[in-house]
Amino acid sequence: MVDLAVSRLGQSFANPVLLSSGPAGFGLELAPLFRSKPLGGLTTKTVTPSPRQGNPPPRLVDAPAGALNSIGLANPGLDEFLAQVLPELRELPTVRLISFAASDVQGVEAMAGVLGEAAGVDVLELNLSCPNVEGRPPSWDSASTRELVRAATRATCTPLLAKLSPDVTDVVPVAAAALEEGAAGLTLVNTVRGLRIQRDTGRPTLARMWGGLSGAAILPIALARVFEARRAFPEVPIVGVGGVTDLGSLLEMAMAGADLVGIGLAVMCDPELPWRLCVELKQWLCRRRISRYSQLVGCAHRGGVDVCRTC
Ligand SMILES: Cc1cc2nc3c(=O)[nH]c(=O)nc-3n(C[C@H](O)[C@H](O)[C@H](O)COP(=O)(O)O)c2cc1C
């Protein structure tokens, strides 16, 4: 028997696979899949204090081995989320991770307070890393990260993940700032800032010019950030996100140190992928006679999977 369960962030995840924030919206279209087979968790689209239209089109364009988006946090806002979306999410048999963001300290504190009290919110994920809104992503520097995480943890005891940007030279000081201010764990990473240019006009393809790159193209970048964070913080819960599109990339993410693995862009092409990956992961562990998924987590830091199997 193989045990895929993960106990982290005060929750029992049936398996380590999550939907990452955004590509699946609020996940409600996938409700029949959640009801038929277990999935570790569902991270919602980021919710903001007020409704947002997002950026003007075009806001999604393909890229080699991925896509560039500048959606710009389009969402119905906190009130609508609480009234219309959360009641439906509460019915799903999975761990609910609610992603949120606000442009200032007061907004973050207010949202964390309200969401942390709401029934059905299991974990909060503070999005400090969207590259597609006004200003710099807060997690480009430790001071802004510290300030916003402090505001959130002041307002709630619900476990809080800090979602960080990969676009930094060293993610460790930023992660340390979040953890020192009470974040229960880290989500690594958001999209990588990128650009595409229309070859016939010479103009940037996306209306807002810059976008965030996701998909297989960013796997090595995400792996590096997860590995660096795991090495610096051996005990901290880490959700690894970025470029996971198949069993091989999921295994690499776990081996780098991810307790939980988020699937983003790949769900837009293949909505059943996360559920299939759970089956494939179980079979892979079984063939290797590894009894628990947790034995795999971070094994790249311990001499590899064969060492891990015999210990
Ligand atoms: C269309 C789209 C929308 C996204 N929206 C959000 C969002 O609202 N909040 C957030 O934290 N991340 C958002 N992301 C980022 C993903 O959660 C994820 O961090 C990133 O895409 C890397 O993972 P991937 O390579 O598996 O897609 C979005 C990504 C895409 C492609």
Short mmCIF file of C-alpha atoms in Angstrom, two decimals, residues 13 17-30 34 39-48 71 73-78 80-82 84-92 94-101 111 115 118-130 161 163 187 190 239 241 262-264 267:
data_model
loop_
_atom_site.label_atom_id
_atom_site.label_comp_id
_atom_site.label_asym_id
_atom_site.label_seq_id
_atom_site.Cartn_x
_atom_site.Cartn_y
_atom_site.Cartn_z
CA PHE A 13 -4.47 16.48 2.22
CA VAL A 17 -1.61 17.43 -5.84
CA LEU A 18 -3.34 20.82 -5.84
CA LEU A 19 -4.83 23.11 -8.44
CA SER A 20 -2.73 26.26 -8.33
CA SER A 21 -4.35 29.68 -8.28
CA GLY A 22 -5.88 31.06 -11.47
CA PRO A 23 -5.96 28.75 -14.46
CA ALA A 24 -8.95 26.79 -13.12
CA GLY A 25 -10.74 29.93 -11.85
CA PHE A 26 -12.60 29.01 -8.67
CA GLY A 27 -12.51 25.34 -9.61
CA LEU A 28 -16.28 24.99 -9.70
CA GLU A 29 -16.39 23.70 -13.28
CA LEU A 30 -14.27 20.81 -12.06
CA PHE A 34 -13.56 16.56 -7.21
CA LEU A 39 -7.54 15.62 -5.01
CA GLY A 40 -5.31 17.18 -2.37
CA GLY A 41 -6.57 20.72 -2.68
CA LEU A 42 -7.95 23.56 -4.72
CA THR A 43 -6.39 27.02 -4.71
CA THR A 44 -8.83 29.66 -5.87
CA LYS A 45 -8.26 32.47 -8.31
CA THR A 46 -6.91 35.45 -6.32
CA VAL A 47 -9.70 37.45 -4.70
CA THR A 48 -9.27 41.21 -4.17
CA ILE A 71 -4.94 38.57 -16.87
CA LEU A 73 -6.37 39.48 -11.28
CA ALA A 74 -9.83 39.61 -12.87
CA ASN A 75 -12.21 38.48 -10.13
CA PRO A 76 -15.64 39.36 -8.71
CA GLY A 77 -14.30 40.85 -5.45
CA LEU A 78 -14.57 39.78 -1.83
CA GLU A 80 -19.37 38.31 -4.30
CA PHE A 81 -16.82 35.61 -3.50
CA LEU A 82 -18.22 35.18 0.01
CA GLN A 84 -21.76 33.24 -4.33
CA VAL A 85 -18.55 31.23 -4.63
CA LEU A 86 -17.52 30.10 -1.17
CA PRO A 87 -20.83 28.35 -0.38
CA GLU A 88 -20.30 26.14 -3.45
CA LEU A 89 -16.64 25.55 -2.66
CA ARG A 90 -17.64 24.39 0.84
CA GLU A 91 -19.42 21.42 -0.73
CA LEU A 92 -16.28 20.07 -2.38
CA THR A 94 -11.00 18.77 -0.76
CA VAL A 95 -8.80 21.25 1.11
CA ARG A 96 -9.67 24.82 0.08
CA LEU A 97 -6.81 27.28 -0.23
CA ILE A 98 -8.14 30.78 -0.76
CA SER A 99 -5.82 33.11 -2.63
CA PHE A 100 -6.14 36.81 -1.91
CA ALA A 101 -4.35 40.09 -2.55
CA MET A 111 -9.22 40.66 3.81
CA LEU A 115 -11.56 35.36 4.97
CA ALA A 118 -15.32 32.48 6.89
CA ALA A 119 -16.53 28.87 7.06
CA GLY A 120 -14.86 26.67 4.45
CA VAL A 121 -11.58 28.58 4.27
CA ASP A 122 -8.95 25.99 5.22
CA VAL A 123 -5.75 27.80 4.22
CA LEU A 124 -5.07 31.34 3.01
CA GLU A 125 -2.58 32.08 0.25
CA LEU A 126 -1.38 35.67 0.11
CA ASN A 127 -0.48 36.51 -3.47
CA LEU A 128 2.59 38.72 -3.19
CA SER A 129 3.80 38.05 -6.67
CA CYS A 130 1.37 38.91 -9.46
CA LEU A 161 0.99 30.66 2.66
CA LYS A 163 3.18 33.09 -2.64
CA THR A 187 4.13 28.81 -2.33
CA ASN A 190 4.21 32.61 -9.41
CA VAL A 239 3.89 24.23 -2.18
CA VAL A 241 4.30 25.38 -8.46
CA GLY A 262 0.36 22.83 -7.67
CA ILE A 263 -0.70 22.40 -11.29
CA GLY A 264 -1.41 25.62 -13.17
CA VAL A 267 -5.07 22.24 -16.33
#
